[in-house]
mmCIF file of N, CA and C in Angstrom:
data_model
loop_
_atom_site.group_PDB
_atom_site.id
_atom_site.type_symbol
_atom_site.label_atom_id
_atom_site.label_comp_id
_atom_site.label_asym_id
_atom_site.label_seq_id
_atom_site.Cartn_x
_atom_site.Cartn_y
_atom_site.Cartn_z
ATOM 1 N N UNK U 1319 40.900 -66.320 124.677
ATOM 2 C CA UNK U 1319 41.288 -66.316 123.282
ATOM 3 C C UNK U 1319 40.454 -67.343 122.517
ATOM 4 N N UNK U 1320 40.657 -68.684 122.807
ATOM 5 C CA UNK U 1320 40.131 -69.638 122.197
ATOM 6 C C UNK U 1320 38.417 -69.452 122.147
ATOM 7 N N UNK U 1321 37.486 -68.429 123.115
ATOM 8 C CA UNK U 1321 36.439 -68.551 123.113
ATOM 9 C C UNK U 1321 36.080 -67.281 121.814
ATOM 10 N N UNK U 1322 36.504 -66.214 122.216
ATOM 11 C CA UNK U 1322 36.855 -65.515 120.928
ATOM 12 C C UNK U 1322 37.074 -66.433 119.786
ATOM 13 N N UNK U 1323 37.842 -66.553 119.621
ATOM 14 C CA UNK U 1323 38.531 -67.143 118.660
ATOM 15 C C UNK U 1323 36.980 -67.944 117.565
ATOM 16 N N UNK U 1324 36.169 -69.095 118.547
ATOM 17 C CA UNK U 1324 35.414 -69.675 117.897
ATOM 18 C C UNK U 1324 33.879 -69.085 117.695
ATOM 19 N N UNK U 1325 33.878 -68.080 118.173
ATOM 20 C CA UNK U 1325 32.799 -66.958 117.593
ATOM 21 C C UNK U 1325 32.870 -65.990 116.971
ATOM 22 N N UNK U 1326 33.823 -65.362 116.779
ATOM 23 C CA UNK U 1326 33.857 -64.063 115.537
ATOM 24 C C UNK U 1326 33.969 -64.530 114.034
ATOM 25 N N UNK U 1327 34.709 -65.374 113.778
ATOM 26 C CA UNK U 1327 34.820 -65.326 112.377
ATOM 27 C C UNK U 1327 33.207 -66.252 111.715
ATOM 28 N N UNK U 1328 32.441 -67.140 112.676
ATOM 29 C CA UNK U 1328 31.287 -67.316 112.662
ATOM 30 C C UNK U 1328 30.017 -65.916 112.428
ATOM 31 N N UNK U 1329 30.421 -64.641 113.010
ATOM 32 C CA UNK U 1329 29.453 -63.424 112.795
ATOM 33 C C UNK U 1329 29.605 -62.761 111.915
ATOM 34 N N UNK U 1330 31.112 -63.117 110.536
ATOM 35 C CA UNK U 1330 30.397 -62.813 109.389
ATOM 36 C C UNK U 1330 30.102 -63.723 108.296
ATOM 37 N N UNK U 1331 29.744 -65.119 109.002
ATOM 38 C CA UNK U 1331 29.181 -66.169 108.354
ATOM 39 C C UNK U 1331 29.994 -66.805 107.393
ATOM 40 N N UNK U 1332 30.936 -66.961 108.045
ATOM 41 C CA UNK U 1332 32.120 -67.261 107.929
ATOM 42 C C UNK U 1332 32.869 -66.930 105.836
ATOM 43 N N UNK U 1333 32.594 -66.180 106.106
ATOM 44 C CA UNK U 1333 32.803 -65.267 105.001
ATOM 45 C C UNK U 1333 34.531 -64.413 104.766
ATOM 46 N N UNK U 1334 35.338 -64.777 103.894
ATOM 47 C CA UNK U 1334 36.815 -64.507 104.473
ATOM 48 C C UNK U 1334 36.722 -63.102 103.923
ATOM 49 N N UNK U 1335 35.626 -62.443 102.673
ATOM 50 C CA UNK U 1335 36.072 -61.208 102.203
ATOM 51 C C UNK U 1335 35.517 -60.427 103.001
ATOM 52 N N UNK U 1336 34.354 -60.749 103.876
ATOM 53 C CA UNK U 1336 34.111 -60.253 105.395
ATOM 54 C C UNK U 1336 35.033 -59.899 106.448
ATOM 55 N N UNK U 1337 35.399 -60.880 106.096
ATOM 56 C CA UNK U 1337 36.147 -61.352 107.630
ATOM 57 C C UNK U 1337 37.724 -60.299 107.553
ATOM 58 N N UNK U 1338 38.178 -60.144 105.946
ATOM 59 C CA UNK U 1338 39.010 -59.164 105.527
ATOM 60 C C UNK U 1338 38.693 -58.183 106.004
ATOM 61 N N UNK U 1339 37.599 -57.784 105.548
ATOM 62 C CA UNK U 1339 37.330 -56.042 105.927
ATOM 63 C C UNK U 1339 36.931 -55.578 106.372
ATOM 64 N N UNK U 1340 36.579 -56.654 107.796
ATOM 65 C CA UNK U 1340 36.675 -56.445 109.192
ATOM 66 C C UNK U 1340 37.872 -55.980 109.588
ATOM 67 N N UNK U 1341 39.178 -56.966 109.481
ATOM 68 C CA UNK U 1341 40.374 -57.363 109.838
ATOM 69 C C UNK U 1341 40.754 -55.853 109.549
ATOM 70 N N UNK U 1342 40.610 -55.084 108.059
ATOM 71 C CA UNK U 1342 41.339 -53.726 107.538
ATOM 72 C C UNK U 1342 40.626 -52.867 108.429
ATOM 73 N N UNK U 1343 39.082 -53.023 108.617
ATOM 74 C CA UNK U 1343 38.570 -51.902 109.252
ATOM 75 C C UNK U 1343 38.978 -51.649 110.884
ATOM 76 N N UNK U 1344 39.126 -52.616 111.482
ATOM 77 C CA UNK U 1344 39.423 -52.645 112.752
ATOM 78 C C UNK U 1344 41.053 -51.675 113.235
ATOM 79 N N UNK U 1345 42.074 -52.315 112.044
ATOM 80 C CA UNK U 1345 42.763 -52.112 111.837
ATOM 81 C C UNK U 1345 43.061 -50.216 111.829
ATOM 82 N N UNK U 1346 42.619 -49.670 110.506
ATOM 83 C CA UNK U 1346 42.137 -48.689 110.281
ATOM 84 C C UNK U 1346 41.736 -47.880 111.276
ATOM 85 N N UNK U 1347 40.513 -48.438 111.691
ATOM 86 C CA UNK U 1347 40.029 -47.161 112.887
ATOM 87 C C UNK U 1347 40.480 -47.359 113.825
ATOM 88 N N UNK U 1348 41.078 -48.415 114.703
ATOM 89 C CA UNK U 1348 41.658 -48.527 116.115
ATOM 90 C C UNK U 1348 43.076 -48.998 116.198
ATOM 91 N N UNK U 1349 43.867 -49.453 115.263
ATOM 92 C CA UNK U 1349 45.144 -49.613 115.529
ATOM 93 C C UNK U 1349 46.043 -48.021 115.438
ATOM 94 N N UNK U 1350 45.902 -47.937 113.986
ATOM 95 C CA UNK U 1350 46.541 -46.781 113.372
ATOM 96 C C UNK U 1350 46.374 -45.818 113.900
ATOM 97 N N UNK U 1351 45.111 -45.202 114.246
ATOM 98 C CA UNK U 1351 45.221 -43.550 114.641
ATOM 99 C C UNK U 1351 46.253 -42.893 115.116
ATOM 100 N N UNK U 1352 46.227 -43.801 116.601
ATOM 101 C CA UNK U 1352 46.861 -42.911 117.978
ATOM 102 C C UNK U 1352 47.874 -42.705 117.694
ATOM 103 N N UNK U 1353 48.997 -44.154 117.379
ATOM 104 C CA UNK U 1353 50.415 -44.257 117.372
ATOM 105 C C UNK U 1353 50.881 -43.292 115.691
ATOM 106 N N UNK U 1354 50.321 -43.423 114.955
ATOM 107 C CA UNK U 1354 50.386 -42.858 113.912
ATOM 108 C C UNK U 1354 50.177 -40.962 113.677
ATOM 109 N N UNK U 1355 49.331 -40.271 114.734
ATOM 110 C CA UNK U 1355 48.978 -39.364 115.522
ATOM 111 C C UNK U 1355 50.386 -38.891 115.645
ATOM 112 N N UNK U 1356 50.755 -39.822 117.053
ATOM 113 C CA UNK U 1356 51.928 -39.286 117.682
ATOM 114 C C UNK U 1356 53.226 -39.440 116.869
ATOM 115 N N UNK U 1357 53.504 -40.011 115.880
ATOM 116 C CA UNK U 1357 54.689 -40.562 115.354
ATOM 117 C C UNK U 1357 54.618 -38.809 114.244
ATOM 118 N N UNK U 1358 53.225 -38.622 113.607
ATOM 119 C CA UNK U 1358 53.561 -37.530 112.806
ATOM 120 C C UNK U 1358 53.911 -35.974 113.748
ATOM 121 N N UNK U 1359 53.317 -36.427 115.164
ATOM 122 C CA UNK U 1359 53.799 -35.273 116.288
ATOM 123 C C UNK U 1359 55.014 -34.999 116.453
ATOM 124 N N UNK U 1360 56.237 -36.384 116.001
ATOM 125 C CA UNK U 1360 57.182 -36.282 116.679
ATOM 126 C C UNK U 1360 58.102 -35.696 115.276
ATOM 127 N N UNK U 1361 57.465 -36.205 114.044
ATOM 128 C CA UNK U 1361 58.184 -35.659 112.850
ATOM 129 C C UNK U 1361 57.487 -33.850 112.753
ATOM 130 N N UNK U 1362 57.024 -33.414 113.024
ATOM 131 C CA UNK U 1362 56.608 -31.977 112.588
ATOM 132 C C UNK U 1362 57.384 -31.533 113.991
ATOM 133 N N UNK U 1363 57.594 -31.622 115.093
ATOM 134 C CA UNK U 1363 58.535 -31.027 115.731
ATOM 135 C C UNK U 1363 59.884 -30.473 115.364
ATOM 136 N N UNK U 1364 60.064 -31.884 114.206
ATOM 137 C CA UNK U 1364 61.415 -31.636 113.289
ATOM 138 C C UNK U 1364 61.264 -30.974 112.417
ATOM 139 N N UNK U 1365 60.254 -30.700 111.185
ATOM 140 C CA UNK U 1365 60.096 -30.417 109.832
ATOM 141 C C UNK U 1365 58.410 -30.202 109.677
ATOM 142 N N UNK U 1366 57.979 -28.880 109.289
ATOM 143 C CA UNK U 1366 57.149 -28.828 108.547
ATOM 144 C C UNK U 1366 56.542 -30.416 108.161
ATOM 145 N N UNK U 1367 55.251 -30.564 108.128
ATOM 146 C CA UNK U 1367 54.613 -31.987 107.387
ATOM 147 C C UNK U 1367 54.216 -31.652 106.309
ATOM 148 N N UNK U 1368 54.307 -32.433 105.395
ATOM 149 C CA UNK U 1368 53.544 -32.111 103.644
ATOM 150 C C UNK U 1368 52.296 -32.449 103.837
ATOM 151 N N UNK U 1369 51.584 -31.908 102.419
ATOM 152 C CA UNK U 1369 50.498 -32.129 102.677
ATOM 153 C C UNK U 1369 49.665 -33.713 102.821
ATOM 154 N N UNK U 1370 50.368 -34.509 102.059
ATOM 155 C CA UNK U 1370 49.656 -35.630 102.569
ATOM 156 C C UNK U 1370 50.517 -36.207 104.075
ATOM 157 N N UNK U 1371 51.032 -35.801 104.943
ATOM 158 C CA UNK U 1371 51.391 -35.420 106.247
ATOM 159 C C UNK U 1371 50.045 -35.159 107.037
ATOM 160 N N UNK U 1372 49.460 -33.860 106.360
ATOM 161 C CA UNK U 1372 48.397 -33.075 107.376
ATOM 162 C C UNK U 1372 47.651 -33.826 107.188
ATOM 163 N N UNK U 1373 47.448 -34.645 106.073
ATOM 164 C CA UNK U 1373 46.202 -35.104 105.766
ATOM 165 C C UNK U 1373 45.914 -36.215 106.402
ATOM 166 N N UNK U 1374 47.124 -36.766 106.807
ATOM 167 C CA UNK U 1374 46.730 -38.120 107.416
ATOM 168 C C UNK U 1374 46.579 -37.633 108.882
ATOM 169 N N UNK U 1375 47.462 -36.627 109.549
ATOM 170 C CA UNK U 1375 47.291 -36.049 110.603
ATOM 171 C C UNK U 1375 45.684 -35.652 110.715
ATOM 172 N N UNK U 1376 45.293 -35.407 110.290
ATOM 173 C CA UNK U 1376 43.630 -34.506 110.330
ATOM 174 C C UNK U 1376 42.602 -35.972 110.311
ATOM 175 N N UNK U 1377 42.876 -37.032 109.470
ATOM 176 C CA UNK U 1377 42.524 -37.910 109.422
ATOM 177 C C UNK U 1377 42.310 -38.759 111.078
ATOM 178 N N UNK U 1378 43.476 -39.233 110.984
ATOM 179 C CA UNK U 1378 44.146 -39.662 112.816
ATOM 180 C C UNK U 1378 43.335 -38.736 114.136
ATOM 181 N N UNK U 1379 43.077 -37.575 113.785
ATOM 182 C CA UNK U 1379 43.164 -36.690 114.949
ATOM 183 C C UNK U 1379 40.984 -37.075 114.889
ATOM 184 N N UNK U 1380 40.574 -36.090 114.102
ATOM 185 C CA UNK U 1380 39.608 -37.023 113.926
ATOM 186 C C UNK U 1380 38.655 -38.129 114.148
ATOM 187 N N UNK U 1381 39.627 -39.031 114.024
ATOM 188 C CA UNK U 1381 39.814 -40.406 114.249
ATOM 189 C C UNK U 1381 39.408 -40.987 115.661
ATOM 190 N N UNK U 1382 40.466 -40.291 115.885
ATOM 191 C CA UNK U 1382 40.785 -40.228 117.604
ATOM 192 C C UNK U 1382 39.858 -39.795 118.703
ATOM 193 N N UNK U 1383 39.661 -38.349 118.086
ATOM 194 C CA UNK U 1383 37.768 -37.483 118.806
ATOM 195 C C UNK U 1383 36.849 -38.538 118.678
ATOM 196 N N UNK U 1384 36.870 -38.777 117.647
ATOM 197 C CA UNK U 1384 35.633 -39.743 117.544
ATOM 198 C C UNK U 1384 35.537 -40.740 118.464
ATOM 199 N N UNK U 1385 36.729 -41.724 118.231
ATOM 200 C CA UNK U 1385 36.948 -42.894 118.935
ATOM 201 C C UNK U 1385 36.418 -42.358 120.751
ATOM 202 N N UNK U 1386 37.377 -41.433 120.913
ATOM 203 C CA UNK U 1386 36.976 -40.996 122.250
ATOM 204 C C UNK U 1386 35.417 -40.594 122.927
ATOM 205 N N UNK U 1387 34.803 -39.871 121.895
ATOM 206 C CA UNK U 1387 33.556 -39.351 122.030
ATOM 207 C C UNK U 1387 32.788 -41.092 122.161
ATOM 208 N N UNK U 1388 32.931 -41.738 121.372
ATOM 209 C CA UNK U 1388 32.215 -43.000 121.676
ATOM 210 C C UNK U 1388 32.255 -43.621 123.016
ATOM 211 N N UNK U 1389 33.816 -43.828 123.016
ATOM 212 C CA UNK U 1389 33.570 -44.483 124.184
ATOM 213 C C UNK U 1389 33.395 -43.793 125.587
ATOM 214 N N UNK U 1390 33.526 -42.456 125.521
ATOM 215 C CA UNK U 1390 32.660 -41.312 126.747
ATOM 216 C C UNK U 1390 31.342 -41.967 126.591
ATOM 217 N N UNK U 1391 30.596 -41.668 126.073
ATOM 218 C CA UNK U 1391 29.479 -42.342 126.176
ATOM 219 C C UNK U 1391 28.822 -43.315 126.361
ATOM 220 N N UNK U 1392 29.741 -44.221 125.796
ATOM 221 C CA UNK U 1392 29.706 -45.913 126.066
ATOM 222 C C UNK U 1392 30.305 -46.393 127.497
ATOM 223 N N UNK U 1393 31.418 -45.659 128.043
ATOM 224 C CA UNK U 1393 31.870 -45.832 129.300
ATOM 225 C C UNK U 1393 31.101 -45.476 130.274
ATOM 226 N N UNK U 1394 30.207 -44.268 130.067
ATOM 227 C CA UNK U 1394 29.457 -43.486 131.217
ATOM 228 C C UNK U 1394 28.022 -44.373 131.480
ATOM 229 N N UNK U 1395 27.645 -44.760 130.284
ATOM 230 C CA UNK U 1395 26.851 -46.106 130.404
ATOM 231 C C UNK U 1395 27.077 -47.269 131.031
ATOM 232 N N UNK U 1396 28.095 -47.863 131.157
ATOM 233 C CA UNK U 1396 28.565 -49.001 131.999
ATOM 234 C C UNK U 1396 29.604 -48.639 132.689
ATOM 235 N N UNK U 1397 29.712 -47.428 133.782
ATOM 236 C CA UNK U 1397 30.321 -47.093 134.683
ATOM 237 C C UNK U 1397 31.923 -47.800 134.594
ATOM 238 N N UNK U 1398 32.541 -47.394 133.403
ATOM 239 C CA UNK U 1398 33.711 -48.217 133.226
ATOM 240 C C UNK U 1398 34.335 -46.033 133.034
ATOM 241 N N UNK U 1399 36.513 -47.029 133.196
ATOM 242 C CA UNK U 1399 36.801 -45.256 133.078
ATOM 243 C C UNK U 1399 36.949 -44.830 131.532
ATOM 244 N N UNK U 1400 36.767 -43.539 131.672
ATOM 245 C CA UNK U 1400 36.201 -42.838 130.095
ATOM 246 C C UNK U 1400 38.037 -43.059 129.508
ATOM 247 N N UNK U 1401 39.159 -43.169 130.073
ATOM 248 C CA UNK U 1401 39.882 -43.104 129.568
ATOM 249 C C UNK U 1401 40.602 -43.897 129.168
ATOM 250 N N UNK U 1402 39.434 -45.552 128.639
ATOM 251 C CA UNK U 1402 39.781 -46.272 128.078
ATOM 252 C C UNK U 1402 40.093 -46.059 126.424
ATOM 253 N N UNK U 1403 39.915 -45.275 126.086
ATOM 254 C CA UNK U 1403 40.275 -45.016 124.276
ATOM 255 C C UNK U 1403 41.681 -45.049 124.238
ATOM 256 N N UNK U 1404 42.262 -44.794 125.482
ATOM 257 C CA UNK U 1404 43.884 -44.549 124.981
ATOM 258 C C UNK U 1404 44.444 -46.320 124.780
ATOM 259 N N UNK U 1405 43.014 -46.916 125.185
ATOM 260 C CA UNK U 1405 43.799 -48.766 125.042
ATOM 261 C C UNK U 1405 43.243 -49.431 123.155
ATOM 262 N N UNK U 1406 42.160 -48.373 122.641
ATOM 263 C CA UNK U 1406 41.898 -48.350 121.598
ATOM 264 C C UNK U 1406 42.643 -49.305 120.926
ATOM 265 N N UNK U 1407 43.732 -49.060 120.493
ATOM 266 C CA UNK U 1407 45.107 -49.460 119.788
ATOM 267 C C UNK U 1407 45.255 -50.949 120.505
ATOM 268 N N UNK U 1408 45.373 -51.491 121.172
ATOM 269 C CA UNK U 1408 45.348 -52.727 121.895
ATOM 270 C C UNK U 1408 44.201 -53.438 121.973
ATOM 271 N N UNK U 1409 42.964 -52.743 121.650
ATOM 272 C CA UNK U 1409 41.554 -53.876 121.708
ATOM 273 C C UNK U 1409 41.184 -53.996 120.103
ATOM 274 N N UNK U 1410 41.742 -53.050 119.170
ATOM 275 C CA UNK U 1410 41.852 -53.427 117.634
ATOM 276 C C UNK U 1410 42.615 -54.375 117.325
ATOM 277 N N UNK U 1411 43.999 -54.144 117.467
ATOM 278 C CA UNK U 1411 45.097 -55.182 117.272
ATOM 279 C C UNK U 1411 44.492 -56.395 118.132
ATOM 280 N N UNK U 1412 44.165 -56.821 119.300
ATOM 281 C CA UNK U 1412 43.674 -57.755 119.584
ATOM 282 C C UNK U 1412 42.557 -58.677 119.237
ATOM 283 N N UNK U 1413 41.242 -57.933 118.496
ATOM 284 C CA UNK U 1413 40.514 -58.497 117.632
ATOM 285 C C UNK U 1413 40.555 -58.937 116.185
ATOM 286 N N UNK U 1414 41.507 -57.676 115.525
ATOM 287 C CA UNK U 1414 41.865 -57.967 114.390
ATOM 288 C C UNK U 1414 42.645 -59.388 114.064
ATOM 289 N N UNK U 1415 43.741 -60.226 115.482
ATOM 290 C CA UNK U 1415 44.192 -60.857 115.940
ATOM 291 C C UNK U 1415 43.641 -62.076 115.773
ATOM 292 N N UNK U 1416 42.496 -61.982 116.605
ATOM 293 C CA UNK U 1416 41.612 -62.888 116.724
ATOM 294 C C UNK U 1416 40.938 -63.431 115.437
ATOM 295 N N UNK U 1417 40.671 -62.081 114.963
ATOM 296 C CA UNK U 1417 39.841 -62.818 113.462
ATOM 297 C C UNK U 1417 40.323 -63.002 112.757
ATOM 298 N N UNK U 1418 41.484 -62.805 112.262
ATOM 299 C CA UNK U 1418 42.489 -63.709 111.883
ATOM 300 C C UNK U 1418 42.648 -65.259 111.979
ATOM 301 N N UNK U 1419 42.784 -65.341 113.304
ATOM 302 C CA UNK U 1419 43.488 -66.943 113.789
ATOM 303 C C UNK U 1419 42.159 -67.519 113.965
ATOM 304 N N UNK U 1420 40.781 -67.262 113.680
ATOM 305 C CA UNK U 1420 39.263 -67.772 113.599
ATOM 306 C C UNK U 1420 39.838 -68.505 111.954
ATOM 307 N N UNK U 1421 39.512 -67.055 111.314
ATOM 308 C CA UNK U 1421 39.162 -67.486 109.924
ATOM 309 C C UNK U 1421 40.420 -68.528 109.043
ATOM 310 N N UNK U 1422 41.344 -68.050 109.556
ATOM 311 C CA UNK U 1422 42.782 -69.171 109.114
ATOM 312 C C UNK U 1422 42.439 -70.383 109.604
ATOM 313 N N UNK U 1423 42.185 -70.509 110.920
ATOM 314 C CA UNK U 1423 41.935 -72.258 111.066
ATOM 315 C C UNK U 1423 40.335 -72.884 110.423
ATOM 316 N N UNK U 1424 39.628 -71.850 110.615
ATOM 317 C CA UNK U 1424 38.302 -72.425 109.598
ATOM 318 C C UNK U 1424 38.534 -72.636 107.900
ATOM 319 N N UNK U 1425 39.260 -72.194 107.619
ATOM 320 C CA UNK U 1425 39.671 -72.096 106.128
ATOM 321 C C UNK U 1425 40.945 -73.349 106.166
ATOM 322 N N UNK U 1426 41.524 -73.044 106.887
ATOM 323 C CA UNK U 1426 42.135 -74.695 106.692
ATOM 324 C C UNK U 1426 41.833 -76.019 107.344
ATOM 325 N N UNK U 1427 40.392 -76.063 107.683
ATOM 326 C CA UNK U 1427 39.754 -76.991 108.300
ATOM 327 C C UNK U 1427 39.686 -77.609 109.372
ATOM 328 N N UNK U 1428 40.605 -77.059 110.484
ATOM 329 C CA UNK U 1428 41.230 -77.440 111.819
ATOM 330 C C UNK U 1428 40.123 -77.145 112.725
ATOM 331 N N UNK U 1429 39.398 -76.311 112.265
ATOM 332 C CA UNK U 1429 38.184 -76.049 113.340
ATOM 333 C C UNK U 1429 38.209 -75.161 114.788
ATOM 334 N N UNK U 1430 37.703 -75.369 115.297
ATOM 335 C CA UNK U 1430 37.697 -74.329 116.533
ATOM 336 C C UNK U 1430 37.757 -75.137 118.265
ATOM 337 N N UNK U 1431 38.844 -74.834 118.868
ATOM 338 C CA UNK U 1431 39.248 -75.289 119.795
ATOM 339 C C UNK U 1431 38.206 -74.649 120.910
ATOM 340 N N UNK U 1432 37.306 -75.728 121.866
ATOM 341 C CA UNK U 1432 36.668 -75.528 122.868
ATOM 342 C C UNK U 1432 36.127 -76.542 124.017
ATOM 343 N N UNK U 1433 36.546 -76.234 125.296
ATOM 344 C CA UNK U 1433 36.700 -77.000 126.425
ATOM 345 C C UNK U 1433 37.415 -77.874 125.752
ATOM 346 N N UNK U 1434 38.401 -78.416 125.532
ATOM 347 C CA UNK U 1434 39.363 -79.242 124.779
ATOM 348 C C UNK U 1434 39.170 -80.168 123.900
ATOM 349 N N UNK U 1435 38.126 -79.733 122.910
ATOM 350 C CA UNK U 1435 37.810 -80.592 121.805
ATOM 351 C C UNK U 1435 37.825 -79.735 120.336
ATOM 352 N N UNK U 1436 37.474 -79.850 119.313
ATOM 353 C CA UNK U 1436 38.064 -79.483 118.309
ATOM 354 C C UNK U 1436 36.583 -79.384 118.062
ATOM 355 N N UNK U 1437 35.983 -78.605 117.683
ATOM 356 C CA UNK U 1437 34.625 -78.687 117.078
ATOM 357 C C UNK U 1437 34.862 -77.456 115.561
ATOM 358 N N UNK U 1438 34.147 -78.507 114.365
ATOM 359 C CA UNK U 1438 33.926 -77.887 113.071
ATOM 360 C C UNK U 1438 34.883 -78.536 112.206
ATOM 361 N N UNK U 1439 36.488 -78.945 112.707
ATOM 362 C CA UNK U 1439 36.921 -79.155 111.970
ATOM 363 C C UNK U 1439 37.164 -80.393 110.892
ATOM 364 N N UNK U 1440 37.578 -80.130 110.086
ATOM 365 C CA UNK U 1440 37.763 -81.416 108.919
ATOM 366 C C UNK U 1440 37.948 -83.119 109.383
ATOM 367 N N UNK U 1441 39.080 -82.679 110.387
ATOM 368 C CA UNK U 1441 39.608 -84.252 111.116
ATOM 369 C C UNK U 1441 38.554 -84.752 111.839
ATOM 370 N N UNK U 1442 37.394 -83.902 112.020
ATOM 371 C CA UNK U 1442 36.415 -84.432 113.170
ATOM 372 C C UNK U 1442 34.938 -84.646 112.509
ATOM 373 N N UNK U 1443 35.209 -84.254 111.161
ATOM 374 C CA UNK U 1443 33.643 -84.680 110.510
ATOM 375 C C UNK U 1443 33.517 -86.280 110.208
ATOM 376 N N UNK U 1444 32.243 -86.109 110.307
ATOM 377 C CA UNK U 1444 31.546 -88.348 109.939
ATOM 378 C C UNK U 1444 32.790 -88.621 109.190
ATOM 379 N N UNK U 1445 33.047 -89.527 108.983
ATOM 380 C CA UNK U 1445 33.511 -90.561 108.375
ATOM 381 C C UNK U 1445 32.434 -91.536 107.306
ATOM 382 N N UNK U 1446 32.170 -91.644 106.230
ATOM 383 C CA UNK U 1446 31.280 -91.841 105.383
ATOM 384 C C UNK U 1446 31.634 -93.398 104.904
#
């Protein structure tokens, strides 16, 4: 965590409206799909979906091919199993996570925790 932690919000130069729409995009394409997918699966079993129903359904589904098609390819490349997309939802929320708790402690000056020292932050700059 903590090593994460003190390199991502550094790769968009430490930039928070970056670092936002990272946070939404990650969000967006890898949290939401799947569970959101299945949740409108479980309401159209009950009821017809409206149209902005399908739409987000078509969206999600989509979503999802895609996500999958990537990482088929990306998995078959580094001999990892192809049926890691179904963890999709858990490696978004976990980065989105991360860049979060980067850019919050860089923005409030606390800095970045590594091998047990505090490096960047406010309490630890010169003293003038």
């Amino acid at each position: 965590w903590e090593g994460w932690r003190k390199n991502v919000y550094e790769g968009t130069r430490r930039n928070p409206v970056v670092a936002t729409a990272f946070i939404a995009a990650a969000t967006a394409m890898l949290v939401v799909p799947i569970p959101a997918l299945a949740a409108l699966g479980v309401i159209a079993l009950r009821r017809p979906l409206v149209r902005p129903e399908r739409a987000l359904a078509s969206w999600c589904a989509l979503n999802a091919l895609a996500n999958v098609a990537v990482r088929a390819v990306r998995d078959r490349s580094i001999g990892a199993k192809t049926w890691s997309a179904i963890a999709a939802p858990l490696a978004g929320a976990f980065i989105a996570a991360v860049m979060s708790a980067s850019m919050l402690r860089s923005l409030c000056g606390r800095g970045q925790v590594w091998k047990g020292r505090v490096i960047g932050g406010v309490e630890n700059a010169p003293q003038r």
